[in-house]
Amino acid sequence: LILLDSLLQEKQKMNSKTNRFISYEVKAMITLLLLLEAFALSSCCKVSSANDQDPKQQKLQIKTHPCERECQSGKEPKTCHYKFEVEYSGTLNKACFDCPLNMTDCSRPDCNPADGIERRIITVNRKLPGPAIVVCKGDTIVVEVLNKLPAATTSVHFHGLFMHGEKEATAGYEARNPQATPWSDGVPGVTQCPILPGQTFKYEFVANPVGTHWWHSHAALQREDGMYGQLIIKEPDDENIQRNLYDEDLAEHVLVIEDWVHKSGEDMFIPHHWDDGSNKATSFLVNGKGRFHNFGVNKYPGLYTPVEEIFVEQGKRYRLRIINAGVSLCPVEMSIDDHNLTVISSDGADIKPIQVNSLVLHNGERYDVIIDTAAKVAKTYLIKFGGLMDCGANKIHGTTLLRYNNGKYMVQQHKILKGQTKYSSYINIPGKQLNSINRGQGDLKKVSVADLRSARKEILKKADRTIYMSYVFHDTSNPDFYDRSYSFADVIGKNNLRTPMMNNISLTFPVSPLLSQIEDVDISLFCNSDNLDPEVHCKGGFCSCYHLYQLNYGEEIDMFIIDEGLPWDVSHPFHLHGFYFKVLAMERLGASPEYLFGLNGPGNNITRQMVIDRDLAGDIPRNLDSPPNKDTVAVPDAGYTLIRIRADNPGFWLMHCHMSWHAHIGMGVIFKVGSQKDLPKIPSKFPKCGNFV
């Protein structure tokens, strides 16, 4: 352009004969410039791939934390510091430049392409998912969280961690947990105050137990906006009882999956609870990547944002760690084309290996699987994630590429994933499946969690007592969403929103945390099914309180989590903070077991009393021989899951449905383990909060 401007100025100084000569020169220059412009545009809009380079070179470019290392016996544990800055951002924002027209731009710092649809998100350190925490067993993890949200509180829960050090195997109940820090569990109103805008809160805790875990916001409606990340605790090879089963356990082989929508969590929650807005996901992300919007430019009509890729070599066995960070009623069926899955761990706890063709993960669950690349053709295979239940309505599914390192096959993604993928090929995978939805135990093809066995031999004794905890969606007028002039019975259509309750009680949280400010909490607002006071805790048939059960320190408790089955045939995942529990039994009692999802099938409803009577009659056998350890488990519709809790971790611990909206509106209970004298001493100057009146 500078040359052209210079030529035009010279043209004005010359005579007409020269002008004609210059005109030819100008025309030639314009032609040249147009060719250069066309070349530049084709380069700009060419679908280039950030993965065209050697994957090993890519691996070298990834910055790792000093605590991400090989774990060795006898080595001193490290103190691992992390800084989390929580702030609003957006998918496909200005940090993404020309993504996906230029695929390399999709890998720019702070670019979160998601599935190609722009929307508001909440990020930690401007990443979706947020930063990974990868440490060794026994390390001390220190996370300083700065809340940069202008008008919202936040907190972080470290899902799967005990919040104490490792006890001596022979210590028994009388030995208190070393390095106990229950105030780092991250639940506002239970273990801490919410983190206000501009505030910094420091979490500090010991990395325990070993395994695949994750962290996420425990403030309402923030997890669905992207505030989550992986937390992996590794152990020395000589302590790893599964180590001989695989060759590689790579940091880049962790897959975090999430059902995704194209609005913020608030913009989904409010229309659904006050009107007839949708509660269905519209897309899937794996490690923050998905393909939904077809950009369709130039000669690439099937141009999407990139999906996640992992790389393997022939002749090796790889450990993959899968985390379901989902938020809605969307179990996920996982499979890999032409590969079996050998499952070796669930929620971080080792199990006896089981080989399956597909695996179902409910919200909050984690599974570690081994894939064997021997005798496989070196090409690209699809790792498939098929959404079930509510995700089936929109045929939601996600893809990751399993790419064998062979230069011949390192082709660009759009040449592998041509156009839209077919939902039907992502679900109902033939063969054996683990953790199938709405199934009891004993099916050789549909294996339940209760059919698994721990990799470590243990024979349990009889429990000290039994608790029966049921839930149902009540057709009562929740005062948070109804009033006398528009009660549940009055409103029409989908506006008849039911409220999930446990033992007919909705959980509310105090404004002062129970763990650190119990003296500031109104004790009259505590209740459970044994001491509910209708005059104090109920309004118009709707009962709510600080729903709490006392567990004596050291006792063994059998707990039935019972789904009464109404009004839909669904399955809910429950997570217990601060503990592993053991899964002793699982059964579906409904009269129409073929109804797996949707409106209630004929006879697919039970009562809490039915399960109590069945148990007292001795008709519910318990597996006491090496049952699997879990911290998150699904409950079959019109059925129950029976778990064993060893109450050896003093504190206030939340158990709740891990579907985000259900937890937010009261589908949970709090367990106080031990008496006040059993609780660890709260740190000095621990933050306090409460009412202003």
XYZ file of C-alpha atoms in Angstrom:
693
model
C 0.000 0.000 0.000
C 2.910 2.341 0.728
C 4.391 1.558 -2.706
C 1.057 2.225 -4.381
C 0.715 5.600 -2.638
C 4.220 6.558 -3.763
C 3.447 5.664 -7.373
C 0.261 7.726 -7.380
C 2.161 10.789 -6.141
C 4.792 10.391 -8.886
C 2.019 10.106 -11.445
C 0.850 13.665 -10.779
C 4.341 15.050 -11.580
C 4.725 13.464 -14.994
C 3.409 14.266 -18.477
C 0.534 12.452 -20.139
C 2.829 10.046 -22.010
C 4.479 9.026 -18.811
C 1.089 8.965 -17.184
C 0.002 6.230 -19.527
C 3.161 4.282 -18.662
C 2.611 4.829 -14.955
C -1.016 3.736 -15.360
C 0.194 0.371 -16.615
C 2.602 0.177 -13.686
C -0.142 1.132 -11.228
C -2.429 -1.515 -12.708
C 0.328 -4.090 -12.343
C 0.940 -3.033 -8.756
C -2.789 -3.209 -7.927
C -2.940 -6.699 -9.422
C 0.063 -7.724 -7.340
C -1.479 -6.272 -4.188
C -4.761 -8.077 -4.825
C -2.880 -11.342 -5.199
C -1.024 -10.659 -1.954
C -4.322 -9.839 -0.225
C -5.895 -13.070 -1.484
C -2.895 -15.031 -0.203
C -3.119 -13.314 3.182
C -6.836 -14.016 3.466
C -6.407 -17.653 2.501
C -3.675 -17.987 5.127
C -5.843 -16.254 7.711
C -8.887 -18.374 7.069
C -7.097 -21.663 6.396
C -8.194 -24.336 8.879
C -4.832 -24.893 10.517
C -4.396 -27.144 13.507
C -2.478 -26.511 16.690
C -1.840 -30.250 16.655
C 0.002 -30.295 13.328
C 3.224 -30.095 15.316
C 4.823 -33.080 17.031
C 2.692 -33.980 20.092
C 5.905 -34.463 22.066
C 6.850 -30.859 21.319
C 3.396 -29.785 22.464
C 3.931 -31.650 25.702
C 7.190 -29.792 26.314
C 5.390 -26.467 25.951
C 2.975 -27.204 28.812
C 4.098 -25.466 31.993
C 3.892 -27.736 35.011
C 3.671 -26.890 38.694
C 6.743 -27.903 40.744
C 4.535 -30.248 42.790
C 3.599 -32.208 39.658
C 6.369 -34.780 39.872
C 7.172 -38.471 40.240
C 6.139 -39.540 43.739
C 8.774 -41.475 45.676
C 8.652 -43.321 48.988
C 10.675 -41.754 51.784
C 10.749 -38.305 50.197
C 9.627 -35.314 52.236
C 6.199 -34.024 51.184
C 6.001 -30.619 49.575
C 3.874 -27.581 50.315
C 2.103 -26.744 47.064
C 0.838 -23.186 46.567
C -1.867 -22.177 44.095
C -3.493 -18.817 43.444
C -7.049 -18.860 42.116
C -8.531 -15.663 40.683
C -12.279 -16.016 40.160
C -13.718 -13.685 37.536
C -16.223 -13.375 34.740
C -15.080 -14.087 31.218
C -16.643 -15.254 27.979
C -16.305 -18.095 25.516
C -14.846 -17.208 22.111
C -14.027 -13.728 23.394
C -11.352 -11.281 22.185
C -8.588 -13.556 23.481
C -9.546 -16.054 20.752
C -8.790 -13.820 17.730
C -9.801 -15.836 14.617
C -10.658 -19.139 16.318
C -11.876 -21.419 14.756
C -11.070 -19.979 11.304
C -7.484 -20.286 12.445
C -7.322 -23.305 14.750
C -4.022 -22.177 16.249
C -5.839 -19.171 17.704
C -8.068 -21.562 19.673
C -5.006 -22.456 21.778
C -4.086 -18.869 22.628
C -3.751 -17.904 26.309
C -7.142 -17.192 27.915
C -9.050 -18.404 24.852
C -11.933 -20.679 25.867
C -13.634 -21.765 22.630
C -16.097 -24.125 24.373
C -18.511 -25.403 21.685
C -18.469 -22.349 19.424
C -21.284 -20.395 21.094
C -20.465 -17.171 22.911
C -21.735 -16.877 26.479
C -20.774 -15.570 29.903
C -18.685 -17.902 32.070
C -17.001 -17.857 35.479
C -13.368 -18.854 35.309
C -10.439 -19.432 37.618
C -7.296 -17.852 36.162
C -9.287 -17.305 32.940
C -9.315 -21.017 32.107
C -12.162 -23.426 31.329
C -11.733 -25.791 33.121
C -9.648 -24.050 35.773
C -6.061 -24.929 36.720
C -5.144 -28.524 37.515
C -3.872 -29.499 40.941
C -1.567 -32.536 40.665
C 0.355 -33.513 43.800
C 1.725 -36.476 45.735
C 0.088 -38.148 48.702
C 0.817 -36.274 51.905
C 1.664 -32.952 50.271
C 0.119 -29.849 51.813
C -2.096 -27.993 49.346
C -2.505 -24.244 49.845
C -5.051 -22.492 47.614
C -5.580 -18.746 47.905
C -8.874 -17.786 46.274
C -9.390 -14.151 45.251
C -12.994 -13.324 44.390
C -12.973 -10.837 41.502
C -16.674 -11.227 40.772
C -18.150 -7.745 41.195
C -21.404 -8.706 42.930
C -21.378 -12.402 43.845
C -19.879 -14.534 46.604
C -18.010 -17.763 45.958
C -16.217 -20.709 47.590
C -14.290 -23.814 46.508
C -15.012 -27.411 47.502
C -12.341 -30.074 47.005
C -14.517 -33.007 46.001
C -13.315 -36.345 47.368
C -10.847 -35.111 49.989
C -11.064 -36.058 53.669
C -9.585 -32.804 54.978
C -7.193 -34.657 57.273
C -3.881 -36.518 57.062
C -3.490 -40.257 56.841
C -4.199 -42.136 60.074
C -2.046 -44.985 61.277
C -3.622 -48.258 60.205
C -3.661 -49.592 63.778
C -4.666 -46.373 65.505
C -8.395 -47.112 65.705
C -11.035 -44.551 66.554
C -9.310 -43.160 69.616
C -6.510 -41.591 67.554
C -7.715 -38.224 66.244
C -7.122 -37.459 62.589
C -3.754 -35.752 62.148
C -3.668 -32.386 60.420
C -7.465 -32.159 60.377
C -8.752 -29.042 58.563
C -12.542 -29.452 58.121
C -12.841 -25.670 57.685
C -11.280 -26.103 54.220
C -14.197 -28.165 52.864
C -15.635 -25.105 51.141
C -19.360 -25.086 52.038
C -20.773 -21.637 52.961
C -22.940 -21.831 56.050
C -21.430 -25.157 57.107
C -17.620 -24.877 57.145
C -16.906 -21.257 56.207
C -18.297 -17.841 55.346
C -18.854 -17.143 51.655
C -15.981 -15.273 50.012
C -17.213 -11.729 49.336
C -16.242 -9.693 46.252
C -12.664 -8.494 46.622
C -11.862 -10.909 49.458
C -9.184 -13.617 49.529
C -9.709 -16.892 51.400
C -6.932 -19.415 52.037
C -7.646 -23.145 51.952
C -4.939 -25.375 53.417
C -5.179 -29.159 53.728
C -3.289 -32.426 53.341
C -3.531 -34.311 50.043
C -5.542 -37.352 51.134
C -6.818 -39.768 49.834
C -4.891 -40.862 46.742
C -6.808 -40.843 43.480
C -8.743 -38.889 40.871
C -10.657 -36.007 42.442
C -11.719 -32.500 41.447
C -12.491 -29.053 42.804
C -15.472 -26.843 42.051
C -17.396 -23.855 43.294
C -19.869 -24.574 46.076
C -21.700 -21.288 45.563
C -25.029 -21.660 43.801
C -25.086 -21.830 39.989
C -21.349 -21.270 39.465
C -20.224 -24.806 38.640
C -22.430 -24.765 35.528
C -20.697 -21.551 34.465
C -17.304 -23.247 34.322
C -15.807 -22.963 37.817
C -14.222 -26.389 38.259
C -10.991 -28.296 37.624
C -9.139 -31.541 38.232
C -7.365 -32.538 41.460
C -5.123 -35.598 41.132
C -3.278 -37.137 44.092
C -0.659 -39.703 43.115
C 1.359 -42.195 45.130
C 4.772 -43.890 44.789
C 4.847 -46.840 42.400
C 5.811 -49.260 45.169
C 2.613 -48.351 47.071
C 0.322 -48.466 44.028
C -1.344 -51.895 43.939
C -2.591 -51.320 40.365
C 0.755 -50.160 38.957
C 1.566 -53.398 37.134
C -1.609 -53.054 35.060
C -0.496 -50.052 32.980
C 2.599 -48.446 31.471
C 1.674 -44.750 31.329
C -0.279 -42.373 33.575
C 0.059 -39.014 31.825
C -1.143 -35.603 32.969
C -2.763 -34.976 29.588
C -4.856 -38.144 29.909
C -7.373 -36.623 32.334
C -10.793 -35.960 30.777
C -13.254 -33.663 32.575
C -16.729 -33.826 31.040
C -19.661 -31.457 31.530
C -23.142 -31.047 30.105
C -23.286 -27.492 28.757
C -25.855 -24.818 27.977
C -25.665 -21.542 26.072
C -26.892 -19.310 28.888
C -25.503 -18.580 32.327
C -26.575 -20.695 35.278
C -28.755 -17.875 36.593
C -30.399 -17.352 33.210
C -31.339 -21.046 33.158
C -32.348 -21.470 36.816
C -34.644 -18.455 37.178
C -36.905 -19.060 34.129
C -37.233 -22.742 35.059
C -38.209 -22.103 38.670
C -40.415 -19.063 38.066
C -41.800 -19.950 34.660
C -41.609 -22.852 32.224
C -37.965 -22.390 31.136
C -35.925 -25.381 30.011
C -33.673 -27.409 32.297
C -32.105 -29.408 29.446
C -28.483 -29.231 28.326
C -27.723 -28.255 24.743
C -24.142 -29.432 24.322
C -21.186 -31.290 25.836
C -17.695 -30.162 26.766
C -14.630 -32.325 27.363
C -11.804 -30.362 28.981
C -13.688 -27.218 27.993
C -13.924 -28.185 24.316
C -16.902 -29.203 22.213
C -18.471 -28.868 18.779
C -21.909 -27.357 18.347
C -21.858 -24.313 16.075
C -20.986 -24.948 12.427
C -18.976 -21.949 11.181
C -19.062 -23.307 7.625
C -16.717 -20.937 5.768
C -14.707 -21.249 2.570
C -14.378 -24.826 1.417
C -14.942 -26.292 4.900
C -18.730 -26.494 5.401
C -18.213 -28.639 8.531
C -15.968 -26.250 10.462
C -16.341 -26.476 14.252
C -14.330 -25.461 17.288
C -11.717 -28.112 18.163
C -12.440 -31.083 20.385
C -10.028 -32.542 22.910
C -7.342 -34.942 21.687
C -5.138 -37.404 23.550
C -2.149 -39.196 22.065
C -0.961 -42.773 22.535
C 1.562 -45.163 21.010
C 1.052 -48.727 19.902
C 1.960 -51.513 22.288
C 1.358 -49.669 25.567
C -1.277 -49.665 28.299
C -2.557 -46.231 29.307
C -4.408 -45.063 32.408
C -7.167 -42.553 31.635
C -8.826 -40.564 34.432
C -12.431 -39.538 33.756
C -14.263 -36.896 35.843
C -17.953 -36.070 35.419
C -18.360 -32.392 36.344
C -21.958 -32.424 35.107
C -24.735 -30.362 36.635
C -28.093 -31.561 35.256
C -29.997 -34.852 35.129
C -27.514 -36.252 32.647
C -25.619 -39.485 33.320
C -22.943 -40.030 30.676
C -22.245 -43.257 28.794
C -18.556 -43.489 27.860
C -16.987 -45.816 25.306
C -14.031 -45.918 22.905
C -14.372 -47.293 19.394
C -12.705 -50.725 19.085
C -11.261 -50.575 22.629
C -12.282 -52.264 25.865
C -12.131 -50.392 29.158
C -10.511 -52.006 32.193
C -11.891 -50.109 35.182
C -9.472 -50.022 38.146
C -10.704 -47.176 40.340
C -13.894 -45.349 41.277
C -13.888 -41.976 43.055
C -10.161 -42.461 43.640
C -10.553 -45.816 45.447
C -8.989 -48.958 43.960
C -11.357 -51.737 42.902
C -10.771 -55.210 41.569
C -10.293 -54.626 37.828
C -13.310 -55.229 35.632
C -13.316 -55.132 31.823
C -16.337 -53.546 30.146
C -17.359 -52.137 26.797
C -18.951 -48.998 28.222
C -19.192 -47.099 31.476
C -21.810 -44.722 32.916
C -20.709 -41.763 35.038
C -23.144 -39.767 37.153
C -22.508 -36.178 38.261
C -19.509 -35.995 40.574
C -18.268 -39.537 39.901
C -14.766 -40.391 38.718
C -13.500 -43.571 37.100
C -9.983 -44.600 36.100
C -9.740 -46.951 33.135
C -6.933 -48.697 31.293
C -6.842 -49.032 27.520
C -4.480 -51.431 25.759
C -3.084 -50.241 22.421
C -1.478 -53.556 21.483
C -2.704 -55.020 18.207
C -4.565 -51.823 17.329
C -4.310 -50.140 13.950
C -2.439 -46.831 14.276
C -5.166 -44.342 13.425
C -7.591 -41.994 15.154
C -10.457 -43.441 17.222
C -13.418 -41.710 18.839
C -13.811 -41.534 22.608
C -17.571 -41.148 22.924
C -19.658 -39.529 25.645
C -23.402 -40.042 25.210
C -25.780 -38.065 27.406
C -28.636 -40.043 28.961
C -31.936 -39.119 30.647
C -32.524 -35.351 30.208
C -29.597 -35.124 27.794
C -31.374 -37.581 25.557
C -34.067 -34.975 24.856
C -31.637 -32.919 22.761
C -29.449 -35.906 21.812
C -26.495 -34.391 23.633
C -23.134 -36.094 23.135
C -19.446 -35.232 23.107
C -16.287 -36.454 21.424
C -12.594 -36.737 22.204
C -10.073 -38.025 19.670
C -7.776 -40.900 20.626
C -4.860 -40.435 18.254
C -2.108 -42.972 17.738
C 1.243 -41.248 17.190
C 1.850 -41.920 13.537
C 2.666 -39.006 11.255
C 0.686 -40.575 8.456
C -2.499 -40.155 10.463
C -1.939 -36.748 12.078
C -4.595 -35.194 9.879
C -6.691 -32.181 10.803
C -9.828 -32.675 12.877
C -12.282 -31.524 10.228
C -11.071 -34.362 7.999
C -11.923 -36.896 10.734
C -15.144 -35.431 12.119
C -16.965 -34.594 8.912
C -20.177 -32.776 9.682
C -22.412 -33.703 12.586
C -21.862 -36.852 14.624
C -24.752 -39.261 15.258
C -26.128 -39.474 18.789
C -27.362 -43.025 18.175
C -23.770 -44.287 17.873
C -22.839 -42.810 21.268
C -25.381 -44.660 23.450
C -26.542 -48.248 23.985
C -23.088 -49.606 23.230
C -23.265 -53.412 22.861
C -21.594 -55.609 25.471
C -20.966 -55.300 29.200
C -21.650 -51.977 30.909
C -20.684 -50.726 34.372
C -22.916 -48.454 36.488
C -25.986 -48.693 34.259
C -28.852 -46.343 35.115
C -31.733 -47.595 37.263
C -30.408 -51.105 37.763
C -29.951 -53.220 40.841
C -27.154 -55.697 41.412
C -26.685 -59.201 40.033
C -26.901 -58.530 36.270
C -23.838 -59.890 34.450
C -24.257 -57.489 31.516
C -25.427 -54.404 33.426
C -23.020 -54.334 36.355
C -23.919 -52.076 39.283
C -21.530 -50.370 41.691
C -22.737 -52.777 44.402
C -21.363 -55.658 42.300
C -17.838 -54.233 42.501
C -15.270 -55.237 45.110
C -12.534 -53.216 46.724
C -8.999 -54.098 45.686
C -8.122 -54.271 49.396
C -9.585 -57.137 51.403
C -11.788 -56.085 54.317
C -14.547 -57.884 56.214
C -17.047 -55.553 57.847
C -18.872 -56.137 61.090
C -22.511 -55.481 61.802
C -23.408 -51.779 61.958
C -24.175 -50.025 65.232
C -27.410 -48.580 63.845
C -29.350 -47.880 60.657
C -30.667 -44.606 59.222
C -33.368 -44.545 56.529
C -33.185 -41.442 54.315
C -35.799 -41.089 51.565
C -36.478 -38.419 48.998
C -39.331 -37.460 46.735
C -40.389 -34.441 44.668
C -43.269 -32.868 46.604
C -46.238 -31.142 45.003
C -46.364 -28.559 47.780
C -45.993 -24.797 47.607
C -42.367 -24.001 48.277
C -42.523 -20.387 49.599
C -39.334 -19.601 47.680
C -41.287 -19.975 44.422
C -44.994 -19.769 45.355
C -47.397 -17.665 47.392
C -50.997 -17.998 48.564
C -52.283 -16.228 45.446
C -50.388 -18.574 43.122
C -49.977 -21.888 44.950
C -48.792 -25.147 43.419
C -52.417 -26.160 42.897
C -53.254 -22.882 41.127
C -50.526 -22.516 38.500
C -50.756 -24.221 35.140
C -48.646 -26.420 32.896
C -44.916 -26.714 33.517
C -45.140 -23.984 36.132
C -46.141 -26.757 38.586
C -42.575 -27.017 39.866
C -42.091 -29.712 42.494
C -39.531 -29.433 45.280
C -37.096 -32.258 46.159
C -37.056 -33.052 49.887
C -35.299 -35.606 52.072
C -37.440 -37.260 54.731
C -40.006 -34.579 53.786
C -37.667 -31.743 54.816
C -35.941 -29.115 52.674
C -32.436 -28.150 53.808
C -31.656 -24.487 54.441
C -28.283 -23.090 55.483
C -27.490 -20.705 58.339
C -25.731 -17.414 57.597
C -23.052 -18.212 60.211
C -21.052 -21.403 59.602
C -21.906 -24.306 61.886
C -18.301 -25.428 62.249
C -16.800 -22.147 63.439
C -19.765 -20.166 64.848
C -22.182 -22.682 66.313
C -22.832 -20.269 69.191
C -24.278 -17.743 66.710
C -26.775 -20.184 65.178
C -30.409 -20.325 66.301
C -30.719 -23.872 67.663
C -34.514 -23.832 67.264
C -34.018 -23.972 63.489
C -32.320 -27.384 63.609
C -34.534 -30.347 62.823
C -34.730 -33.838 61.372
C -37.458 -36.446 60.931
C -37.232 -37.406 64.608
C -37.790 -33.935 66.097
C -39.605 -31.916 63.424
C -41.859 -29.229 64.940
C -44.611 -28.293 62.448
C -45.251 -25.012 64.258
C -41.632 -23.895 63.885
C -40.328 -25.654 60.782
C -43.344 -25.906 58.464
C -45.525 -23.481 56.538
C -48.554 -24.638 54.588
C -47.287 -28.211 54.623
C -43.808 -27.232 53.412
C -41.090 -28.012 55.996
C -37.569 -26.578 55.975
C -34.796 -26.202 58.545
C -31.118 -26.777 59.199
C -31.613 -30.478 58.450
C -29.035 -32.177 60.681
C -28.314 -35.640 62.092
C -25.901 -36.338 64.926
C -23.434 -39.204 64.369
C -21.461 -40.430 67.349
C -17.731 -40.387 66.876
C -16.496 -43.858 65.928
C -19.837 -45.544 65.248
C -20.605 -47.628 62.170
C -23.835 -46.624 60.432
C -25.800 -48.313 57.691
C -27.701 -45.696 55.717
C -30.406 -46.372 53.156
C -30.811 -43.648 50.525
C -34.294 -44.330 49.193
C -35.890 -42.998 46.008
C -39.665 -43.145 46.456
C -40.052 -43.000 42.681
C -42.402 -40.061 42.146
C -43.103 -38.365 39.837
C -40.471 -39.529 37.290
C -38.347 -42.588 36.608
C -34.935 -40.990 37.079
C -31.746 -41.589 39.075
C -30.060 -39.125 41.420
C -26.349 -39.070 42.405
C -25.498 -38.350 46.061
C -22.168 -37.055 47.354
C -20.938 -37.199 50.953
C -18.296 -34.653 51.958
C -15.295 -35.687 54.071
C -15.672 -39.474 53.810
C -15.569 -42.607 51.798
C -18.611 -44.793 52.331
C -18.940 -48.444 51.358
C -21.683 -49.558 48.980
C -23.334 -52.645 50.527
C -26.416 -53.107 48.346
C -28.453 -51.573 45.534
C -31.920 -52.594 44.374
C -34.779 -51.343 42.243
C -38.189 -52.337 43.604
C -40.554 -50.762 41.050
C -43.093 -52.946 39.271
C -42.017 -51.771 35.781
C -38.209 -52.117 35.619
C -38.260 -51.666 31.834
C -39.162 -47.997 32.412
C -35.711 -46.414 32.767
C -36.527 -42.741 32.253
C -39.504 -40.445 31.890
C -42.849 -40.166 33.613
C -43.424 -42.690 36.354
C -43.979 -46.205 34.995
C -46.858 -48.319 36.353
C -46.057 -49.315 39.934
C -42.696 -47.543 39.945
C -43.200 -45.917 43.307
C -42.400 -47.100 46.822
C -42.335 -45.656 50.331
C -39.686 -45.307 52.984
C -41.701 -47.616 55.230
C -41.672 -50.356 52.574
C -37.864 -50.398 52.677
C -37.824 -50.301 56.477
C -40.198 -53.283 56.655
C -38.204 -55.175 54.049
C -34.984 -54.580 55.968
C -36.418 -55.554 59.362
C -37.737 -58.765 57.796
C -34.186 -59.663 56.740
C -34.943 -59.376 53.020
C -32.080 -56.982 52.229
C -28.744 -58.832 52.300
C -25.600 -56.760 52.880
C -22.285 -57.428 51.198
C -19.766 -57.145 54.036
C -16.866 -58.703 52.101
C -14.683 -55.942 50.606
C -17.442 -53.631 49.358
C -16.248 -50.763 47.127
C -15.388 -47.351 48.588
C -17.162 -44.359 47.049
C -17.958 -40.736 47.870
C -20.602 -40.304 45.146
C -23.210 -42.885 44.180
C -26.465 -43.056 42.227
C -29.753 -44.336 43.621
C -32.077 -46.437 41.419
C -35.548 -45.045 40.805
C -38.141 -46.629 43.129
C -35.322 -48.330 44.941
C -32.433 -47.765 47.306
C -28.681 -47.707 47.689
C -27.353 -48.957 51.026
C -24.072 -47.460 52.231
C -21.885 -47.924 55.326
C -20.401 -44.831 56.975
C -17.609 -45.026 59.530
C -18.028 -41.834 61.568
C -14.354 -41.225 62.264
C -13.917 -37.692 60.882
C -15.256 -35.109 63.372
C -16.915 -32.060 61.855
C -20.018 -30.856 60.038
C -20.335 -32.639 56.693
C -22.847 -32.134 53.903
C -24.498 -34.949 51.931
C -26.544 -33.841 48.935
C -27.791 -34.619 45.478
C -25.037 -33.593 43.068
C -27.419 -32.191 40.506
C -26.712 -28.494 40.918
C -30.260 -27.138 41.083
C -31.490 -29.878 43.414
C -28.686 -29.197 45.885
C -29.391 -25.464 45.730
C -33.072 -25.796 46.628
C -32.634 -28.154 49.567
C -32.003 -31.774 48.523
C -29.479 -32.587 51.214
C -28.701 -33.137 54.891
C -25.860 -32.229 57.264
C -24.137 -34.735 59.518
C -22.444 -33.595 62.694
C -19.803 -36.193 63.519
C -18.752 -36.220 67.153
C -19.488 -33.775 69.938
C -18.140 -30.233 70.175
C -15.150 -31.496 72.170
C -14.265 -33.886 69.324
C -14.008 -31.091 66.746
C -10.578 -29.731 65.765
C -9.746 -26.293 67.113
C -10.651 -23.518 64.680
C -7.651 -21.386 63.567
C -7.288 -18.028 65.250
C -8.712 -15.065 63.304
C -10.833 -17.412 61.195
C -13.341 -15.260 59.244
C -16.738 -14.679 60.846
C -20.070 -13.669 59.358
C -23.725 -13.332 60.312
C -26.853 -11.232 60.038
C -26.693 -7.438 60.145
C -29.777 -7.236 62.384
